[in-house]
Short mmCIF file of C-alpha atoms (C1' of nucleotides) in Angstrom, two decimals:
data_model
loop_
_atom_site.label_atom_id
_atom_site.label_comp_id
_atom_site.label_asym_id
_atom_site.label_seq_id
_atom_site.Cartn_x
_atom_site.Cartn_y
_atom_site.Cartn_z
CA MET A 1 33.43 1.15 8.96
CA PHE A 2 30.23 -0.21 10.56
CA THR A 3 28.12 -3.52 10.22
CA ILE A 4 24.57 -3.20 9.28
CA GLY A 5 23.40 -3.23 12.81
CA LYS A 6 25.37 -0.23 13.78
CA ALA A 7 24.33 1.52 10.60
CA SER A 8 20.76 0.74 11.35
CA GLU A 9 21.13 2.29 14.90
CA GLN A 10 22.97 5.42 13.67
CA SER A 11 20.68 6.01 10.78
CA GLY A 12 17.49 5.06 12.28
CA VAL A 13 16.65 2.85 9.26
CA ASN A 14 15.52 -0.85 9.97
CA ILE A 15 18.01 -3.48 8.92
CA GLU A 16 15.61 -5.16 6.57
CA THR A 17 14.77 -1.81 5.08
CA ILE A 18 18.43 -1.04 4.51
CA ARG A 19 18.77 -4.29 2.50
CA TYR A 20 15.66 -3.36 0.65
CA TYR A 21 17.04 0.07 -0.20
CA GLU A 22 20.04 -1.54 -1.60
CA ARG A 23 18.17 -4.18 -3.53
CA GLU A 24 16.00 -1.31 -5.08
CA GLY A 25 19.17 0.74 -5.79
CA VAL A 26 18.09 3.59 -3.52
CA VAL A 27 21.42 3.60 -1.89
CA PRO A 28 24.67 2.15 -3.40
CA LYS A 29 25.93 -1.38 -2.47
CA PRO A 30 28.35 -1.10 0.41
CA GLY A 31 31.74 -2.91 0.61
CA ARG A 32 31.93 -6.26 2.39
CA SER A 33 34.15 -7.69 5.04
CA ALA A 34 36.31 -10.92 4.46
CA GLY A 35 33.27 -12.89 5.85
CA GLY A 36 30.79 -11.39 3.49
CA ARG A 37 29.15 -8.72 5.89
CA ARG A 38 28.17 -5.28 4.54
CA LEU A 39 30.45 -2.47 5.99
CA TYR A 40 29.08 1.09 5.98
CA SER A 41 31.24 4.29 6.12
CA PRO A 42 29.97 7.30 7.91
CA ASN A 43 29.05 8.93 4.56
CA GLU A 44 26.91 6.07 3.60
CA ILE A 45 25.22 6.06 6.90
CA ALA A 46 24.51 9.79 6.43
CA LYS A 47 22.83 8.88 3.11
CA LEU A 48 20.59 6.37 4.89
CA ARG A 49 19.73 8.96 7.43
CA PHE A 50 18.97 11.37 4.61
CA VAL A 51 16.66 8.87 2.94
CA ARG A 52 14.78 8.12 6.29
CA ARG A 53 14.34 11.79 7.00
CA CYS A 54 13.02 12.21 3.44
CA ARG A 55 10.56 9.30 4.04
CA ASP A 56 9.57 11.07 7.39
CA LEU A 57 8.66 14.07 5.35
CA GLY A 58 6.44 11.94 3.29
CA PHE A 59 8.49 11.97 0.11
CA PRO A 60 8.10 8.74 -2.09
CA ILE A 61 11.26 6.79 -2.89
CA SER A 62 11.31 7.88 -6.51
CA ILE A 63 11.72 11.54 -5.52
CA ILE A 64 14.34 10.73 -2.96
CA GLN A 65 16.30 9.08 -5.63
CA THR A 66 16.09 12.23 -7.68
CA PHE A 67 17.34 14.09 -4.82
CA LEU A 68 20.22 11.95 -4.29
CA SER A 69 21.15 11.96 -7.96
CA LEU A 70 20.85 15.74 -8.16
CA THR A 71 23.20 15.72 -5.14
CA GLU A 72 25.79 13.70 -7.19
CA GLN A 73 26.11 16.32 -9.80
CA GLU A 74 27.20 19.23 -7.64
CA ASP A 75 26.27 21.92 -9.89
CA ARG A 76 23.34 24.26 -8.89
CA SER A 77 20.80 21.63 -8.22
CA CYS A 78 19.32 23.72 -5.31
CA THR A 79 16.38 25.13 -7.37
CA GLU A 80 15.44 21.80 -8.62
CA VAL A 81 15.34 20.48 -5.08
CA LYS A 82 13.31 23.34 -4.05
CA THR A 83 10.82 22.95 -6.95
CA LEU A 84 10.36 19.17 -5.95
CA ALA A 85 9.93 20.23 -2.23
CA GLU A 86 7.30 22.84 -3.08
CA SER A 87 5.19 20.67 -5.23
CA HIS A 88 5.41 18.09 -2.50
CA LEU A 89 4.20 20.86 -0.14
CA ASP A 90 1.14 21.31 -2.27
CA GLU A 91 0.39 17.64 -2.02
CA ILE A 92 0.67 17.79 1.65
CA ASN A 93 -1.68 20.82 1.78
CA ALA A 94 -4.30 18.97 -0.12
CA LYS A 95 -3.95 15.96 2.19
CA ILE A 96 -4.41 18.14 5.20
CA GLU A 97 -7.42 19.82 3.63
CA ASN A 98 -9.03 16.42 2.65
CA LEU A 99 -8.44 15.11 6.23
CA THR A 100 -10.05 18.06 7.54
CA LEU A 101 -13.15 17.68 5.63
CA LEU A 102 -13.19 14.06 6.51
CA ARG A 103 -12.85 14.90 10.13
CA GLU A 104 -15.81 17.27 9.96
CA ALA A 105 -17.96 14.63 8.25
CA LEU A 106 -17.05 11.96 10.83
CA ARG A 107 -17.71 14.28 13.82
CA SER A 108 -21.19 15.31 12.47
CA LEU A 109 -22.10 11.71 11.76
CA SER A 110 -20.79 10.65 15.24
CA ALA A 111 -22.62 13.39 17.06
CA ASN A 112 -26.01 12.27 15.39
CA CYS A 113 -25.55 9.12 17.45
CA ASP A 114 -25.99 10.81 20.61
CA ASP A 115 -29.76 11.52 20.32
CA GLY A 116 -30.34 7.72 20.48
CA THR A 117 -33.53 7.75 18.42
CA ALA A 118 -32.68 5.57 15.25
CA ALA A 119 -30.91 2.17 15.38
CA CYS A 120 -27.82 3.88 14.12
CA PRO A 121 -28.04 7.17 12.35
CA MET A 122 -24.41 6.95 11.13
CA HIS A 123 -24.94 3.73 9.45
CA ASP A 124 -28.20 4.99 7.94
CA ALA A 125 -26.69 8.17 6.56
CA LEU A 126 -23.94 6.21 4.98
CA MET A 127 -26.25 3.65 3.41
CA LYS A 128 -28.67 6.22 2.09
CA ASP A 129 -28.62 7.14 -1.60
CA GLY A 130 -28.85 10.97 -1.18
CA PHE A 131 -25.92 11.35 1.13
CA GLY A 132 -23.49 13.82 -0.43
CA GLU A 133 -20.23 12.70 -1.84
CA LEU A 134 -17.80 13.88 0.88
CA ILE A 135 -14.25 13.69 -0.49
CA SER A 136 -13.13 15.70 -3.32
CA GLU A 137 -9.61 14.19 -4.08
CA MET B 1 -31.27 -6.94 -10.61
CA PHE B 2 -28.17 -5.39 -11.98
CA THR B 3 -24.97 -6.67 -13.58
CA ILE B 4 -21.65 -5.77 -12.19
CA GLY B 5 -21.27 -2.64 -14.49
CA LYS B 6 -24.49 -1.24 -13.52
CA ALA B 7 -23.62 -2.01 -9.72
CA SER B 8 -20.27 -0.30 -10.25
CA GLU B 9 -21.92 2.82 -11.72
CA GLN B 10 -24.49 3.13 -8.93
CA SER B 11 -22.14 2.33 -6.13
CA GLY B 12 -19.16 4.28 -7.29
CA VAL B 13 -17.00 1.13 -6.73
CA ASN B 14 -14.66 0.10 -9.56
CA ILE B 15 -15.65 -3.31 -11.15
CA GLU B 16 -12.36 -4.87 -10.27
CA THR B 17 -12.64 -3.66 -6.63
CA ILE B 18 -16.14 -5.11 -6.38
CA ARG B 19 -14.78 -8.54 -7.39
CA TYR B 20 -11.90 -7.85 -4.93
CA TYR B 21 -14.30 -7.23 -2.00
CA GLU B 22 -16.12 -10.39 -2.99
CA ARG B 23 -12.93 -12.52 -2.89
CA GLU B 24 -12.02 -11.07 0.40
CA GLY B 25 -15.41 -11.64 1.99
CA VAL B 26 -16.15 -7.94 2.43
CA VAL B 27 -19.33 -8.14 0.77
CA PRO B 28 -21.44 -11.44 0.32
CA LYS B 29 -21.24 -13.33 -3.01
CA PRO B 30 -24.27 -12.15 -5.24
CA GLY B 31 -26.32 -14.44 -7.16
CA ARG B 32 -25.61 -15.40 -10.83
CA SER B 33 -27.42 -15.31 -14.08
CA ALA B 34 -27.91 -18.37 -16.34
CA GLY B 35 -24.78 -17.36 -18.15
CA GLY B 36 -22.69 -17.06 -14.91
CA ARG B 37 -22.73 -13.28 -14.43
CA ARG B 38 -23.06 -11.51 -11.11
CA LEU B 39 -26.46 -9.94 -10.41
CA TYR B 40 -26.88 -7.38 -7.62
CA SER B 41 -29.96 -6.23 -5.88
CA PRO B 42 -30.53 -2.68 -4.91
CA ASN B 43 -29.70 -3.75 -1.31
CA GLU B 44 -26.32 -5.19 -2.26
CA ILE B 45 -25.48 -2.18 -4.24
CA ALA B 46 -26.41 -0.05 -1.04
CA LYS B 47 -23.79 -2.17 0.82
CA LEU B 48 -21.22 -1.60 -1.87
CA ARG B 49 -21.92 2.22 -1.67
CA PHE B 50 -21.52 1.81 2.24
CA VAL B 51 -18.20 0.28 1.85
CA ARG B 52 -16.99 2.92 -0.59
CA ARG B 53 -18.05 5.75 1.69
CA CYS B 54 -16.37 4.21 4.66
CA ARG B 55 -13.25 3.92 2.51
CA ASP B 56 -13.55 7.60 1.57
CA LEU B 57 -13.70 8.37 5.14
CA GLY B 58 -10.45 6.64 5.54
CA PHE B 59 -11.64 3.48 7.57
CA PRO B 60 -9.63 0.37 6.86
CA ILE B 61 -11.45 -2.73 5.42
CA SER B 62 -11.19 -4.51 8.71
CA ILE B 63 -13.20 -1.90 10.50
CA ILE B 64 -15.77 -1.71 7.75
CA GLN B 65 -16.21 -5.41 8.17
CA THR B 66 -16.93 -4.89 11.72
CA PHE B 67 -19.44 -2.22 10.92
CA LEU B 68 -21.17 -4.54 8.43
CA SER B 69 -21.32 -7.42 11.03
CA LEU B 70 -22.59 -5.03 13.72
CA THR B 71 -25.31 -4.11 11.32
CA GLU B 72 -26.26 -7.69 10.71
CA GLN B 73 -27.21 -8.27 14.35
CA GLU B 74 -29.68 -5.32 14.69
CA ASP B 75 -29.55 -4.92 18.56
CA ARG B 76 -28.02 -1.86 19.89
CA SER B 77 -24.84 -1.54 18.01
CA CYS B 78 -24.86 2.17 17.57
CA THR B 79 -22.51 2.78 20.55
CA GLU B 80 -20.00 0.40 19.31
CA VAL B 81 -20.03 2.01 15.74
CA LYS B 82 -19.74 5.34 17.57
CA THR B 83 -16.72 4.20 19.48
CA LEU B 84 -15.01 2.87 16.47
CA ALA B 85 -15.73 6.08 14.69
CA GLU B 86 -14.28 8.21 17.48
CA SER B 87 -11.03 6.28 17.80
CA HIS B 88 -10.62 6.65 13.98
CA LEU B 89 -11.16 10.27 14.50
CA ASP B 90 -8.28 10.37 16.81
CA GLU B 91 -6.18 8.73 14.26
CA ILE B 92 -7.11 11.34 11.76
CA ASN B 93 -6.37 14.26 14.22
CA ALA B 94 -2.98 12.66 14.70
CA LYS B 95 -2.43 12.36 10.87
CA ILE B 96 -3.38 15.89 10.39
CA GLU B 97 -0.96 17.03 13.30
CA ASN B 98 1.78 15.29 11.87
CA LEU B 99 1.41 16.60 8.46
CA THR B 100 1.16 19.97 9.82
CA LEU B 101 4.51 19.67 11.54
CA LEU B 102 6.00 18.16 8.39
CA ARG B 103 4.53 21.01 6.30
CA GLU B 104 6.34 23.61 8.57
CA ALA B 105 9.59 21.57 8.41
CA LEU B 106 9.42 21.53 4.73
CA ARG B 107 8.58 25.17 4.44
CA SER B 108 11.47 26.30 6.47
CA LEU B 109 13.88 23.99 4.70
CA SER B 110 12.59 25.25 1.36
CA ALA B 111 12.83 28.92 2.38
CA ASN B 112 16.48 28.44 3.42
CA CYS B 113 17.13 27.82 -0.35
CA ASP B 114 16.21 31.32 -1.06
CA ASP B 115 19.33 33.01 0.16
CA GLY B 116 21.37 31.07 -2.42
CA THR B 117 24.52 30.87 -0.30
CA ALA B 118 25.18 27.10 0.09
CA ALA B 119 25.00 24.52 -2.65
CA CYS B 120 21.64 23.47 -1.19
CA PRO B 121 21.00 24.18 2.39
CA MET B 122 17.99 21.90 2.47
CA HIS B 123 20.11 18.82 1.36
CA ASP B 124 22.79 19.88 3.92
CA ALA B 125 20.24 20.07 6.79
CA LEU B 126 18.82 16.69 6.06
CA MET B 127 22.29 15.09 5.70
CA LYS B 128 23.64 16.58 8.81
CA ASP B 129 23.69 14.55 12.15
CA GLY B 130 22.35 17.06 14.56
CA PHE B 131 19.12 17.78 12.80
CA GLY B 132 16.33 17.30 15.11
CA GLU B 133 13.93 14.41 14.61
CA LEU B 134 10.92 15.89 13.01
CA ILE B 135 8.05 13.47 13.17
CA SER B 136 6.75 12.02 16.39
CA GLU B 137 4.37 9.31 14.98
"C1'" DT C 1 -28.52 -15.45 -39.14
"C1'" DC C 2 -24.43 -13.54 -39.24
"C1'" DT C 3 -21.20 -10.43 -37.56
"C1'" DA C 4 -19.14 -6.90 -34.66
"C1'" DC C 5 -18.98 -4.83 -30.47
"C1'" DT C 6 -19.45 -4.63 -25.66
"C1'" DT C 7 -19.51 -6.52 -21.17
"C1'" DC C 8 -18.37 -9.92 -18.36
"C1'" DC C 9 -15.75 -14.15 -16.61
"C1'" DT C 10 -11.34 -16.35 -14.13
"C1'" DG C 11 -6.87 -16.35 -12.79
"C1'" DT C 12 -2.61 -14.19 -12.14
"C1'" DA C 13 0.81 -10.55 -11.39
"C1'" DG C 14 2.14 -6.03 -10.24
"C1'" DC C 15 2.20 -1.52 -7.28
"C1'" DG C 16 4.80 1.02 -3.02
"C1'" DG C 17 7.28 0.24 0.91
"C1'" DC C 18 8.25 -2.29 3.69
"C1'" DT C 19 8.29 -6.63 7.29
"C1'" DA C 20 8.77 -11.36 8.63
"C1'" DC C 21 10.05 -15.34 8.28
"C1'" DA C 22 13.29 -19.93 7.24
"C1'" DG C 23 17.57 -21.97 7.17
"C1'" DG C 24 22.17 -21.33 7.58
"C1'" DA C 25 26.99 -18.98 8.29
"C1'" DG C 26 30.22 -15.81 10.83
"C1'" DC C 27 32.01 -14.25 15.04
"C1'" DA C 28 33.12 -12.77 19.84
"C1'" DA C 29 33.07 -13.85 24.89
"C1'" DG C 30 33.47 -17.16 28.60
"C1'" DC D 1 34.15 -25.50 22.52
"C1'" DT D 2 30.04 -24.10 22.93
"C1'" DT D 3 26.62 -20.58 23.60
"C1'" DG D 4 24.41 -16.82 21.77
"C1'" DC D 5 24.32 -13.11 18.99
"C1'" DT D 6 24.49 -10.86 14.53
"C1'" DC D 7 24.47 -11.39 10.04
"C1'" DC D 8 23.62 -13.72 5.18
"C1'" DT D 9 20.20 -14.96 1.05
"C1'" DG D 10 15.89 -15.83 -0.53
"C1'" DT D 11 11.07 -15.80 -0.55
"C1'" DA D 12 6.56 -14.56 0.93
"C1'" DG D 13 3.19 -11.62 3.11
"C1'" DC D 14 0.90 -7.06 4.27
"C1'" DC D 15 -3.01 -3.51 2.34
"C1'" DG D 16 -6.07 -2.04 -1.03
"C1'" DC D 17 -6.39 -2.19 -5.04
"C1'" DT D 18 -5.25 -2.15 -10.54
"C1'" DA D 19 -4.01 -4.15 -14.69
"C1'" DC D 20 -3.52 -7.35 -17.47
"C1'" DA D 21 -4.43 -12.05 -20.61
"C1'" DG D 22 -7.44 -15.05 -22.82
"C1'" DG D 23 -11.85 -16.51 -23.22
"C1'" DA D 24 -17.26 -16.68 -22.95
"C1'" DA D 25 -21.72 -14.43 -22.96
"C1'" DG D 26 -24.95 -10.98 -24.37
"C1'" DT D 27 -26.75 -7.25 -27.59
"C1'" DA D 28 -27.54 -4.47 -31.65
"C1'" DG D 29 -27.59 -3.85 -36.48
"C1'" DA D 30 -27.29 -5.50 -41.55
#
DNA sequence: TCTACTTCCTGTAGCGGCTACAGGAGCAAG
DNA sequence: CTTGCTCCTGTAGCCGCTACAGGAAGTAGA
């Protein structure tokens, strides 16, 4: 059994964040020592690590909770997890696409600044009425 | 002069968001009608549009405020704007890179689910201790 | 002129996902 | 026994909005 500090080290989840996850019911409440300190089993630490990795992958907490509850009921949850992952993949693709558009827009605005004619062509372009709407979303 | 509803239409900024920008000092307080309603000049509406477009480009409010204050003092602020824009461009590139890594990680995890051997290979991979740390940040 | 409807006002609280305190208690080493 | 670390609870703040509630002002038609 490990205290919250060790659990944090091993899972890579910040101590405050671990307590936050507990408050929000993302992970179950751990046992306590005689002195009232949280004690984590290796299994619970694995769960925290799982949450962190899912967060790193960009999953929102709500979906991670679904993942964890699907995992509780051991029967054939793989396809459901896969479906969720793939719809998330679509979102990521959309984000990448938008960011790429945005990058091009910024690049061309910034490039205009090089000719040194106007006070600030970038600013002017963003102020003007006729400037096209960049982001689709 | 236009009421907040018209200003919202013309700038593309939500009414509530306009008031929020005013509270936060992003844009100056507009004049008021006899009855106490906000009245916007075309110039103020252009400013709102400017803020929205910068937000669309992913700039945080704090940077947009810098943009606007650089604009107030008309003297050669172009290079500063350009510098800010380019460091923002770097951030966008980093985001795209991370998302791309993330997409590959998700794809390969999801692909593993297809062979239908384990209960859920994706879940197992995320739980395991040895799984590499994906995201650099 | 009265009424119905729309727009606007202020103020406050909520969202997600943390992070940062304050003020105190437990615990191990020297 | 004291020092210093970790831990506890509870609360407030971060960003950039968004969504109310409860009321006042303005507009259009009968």
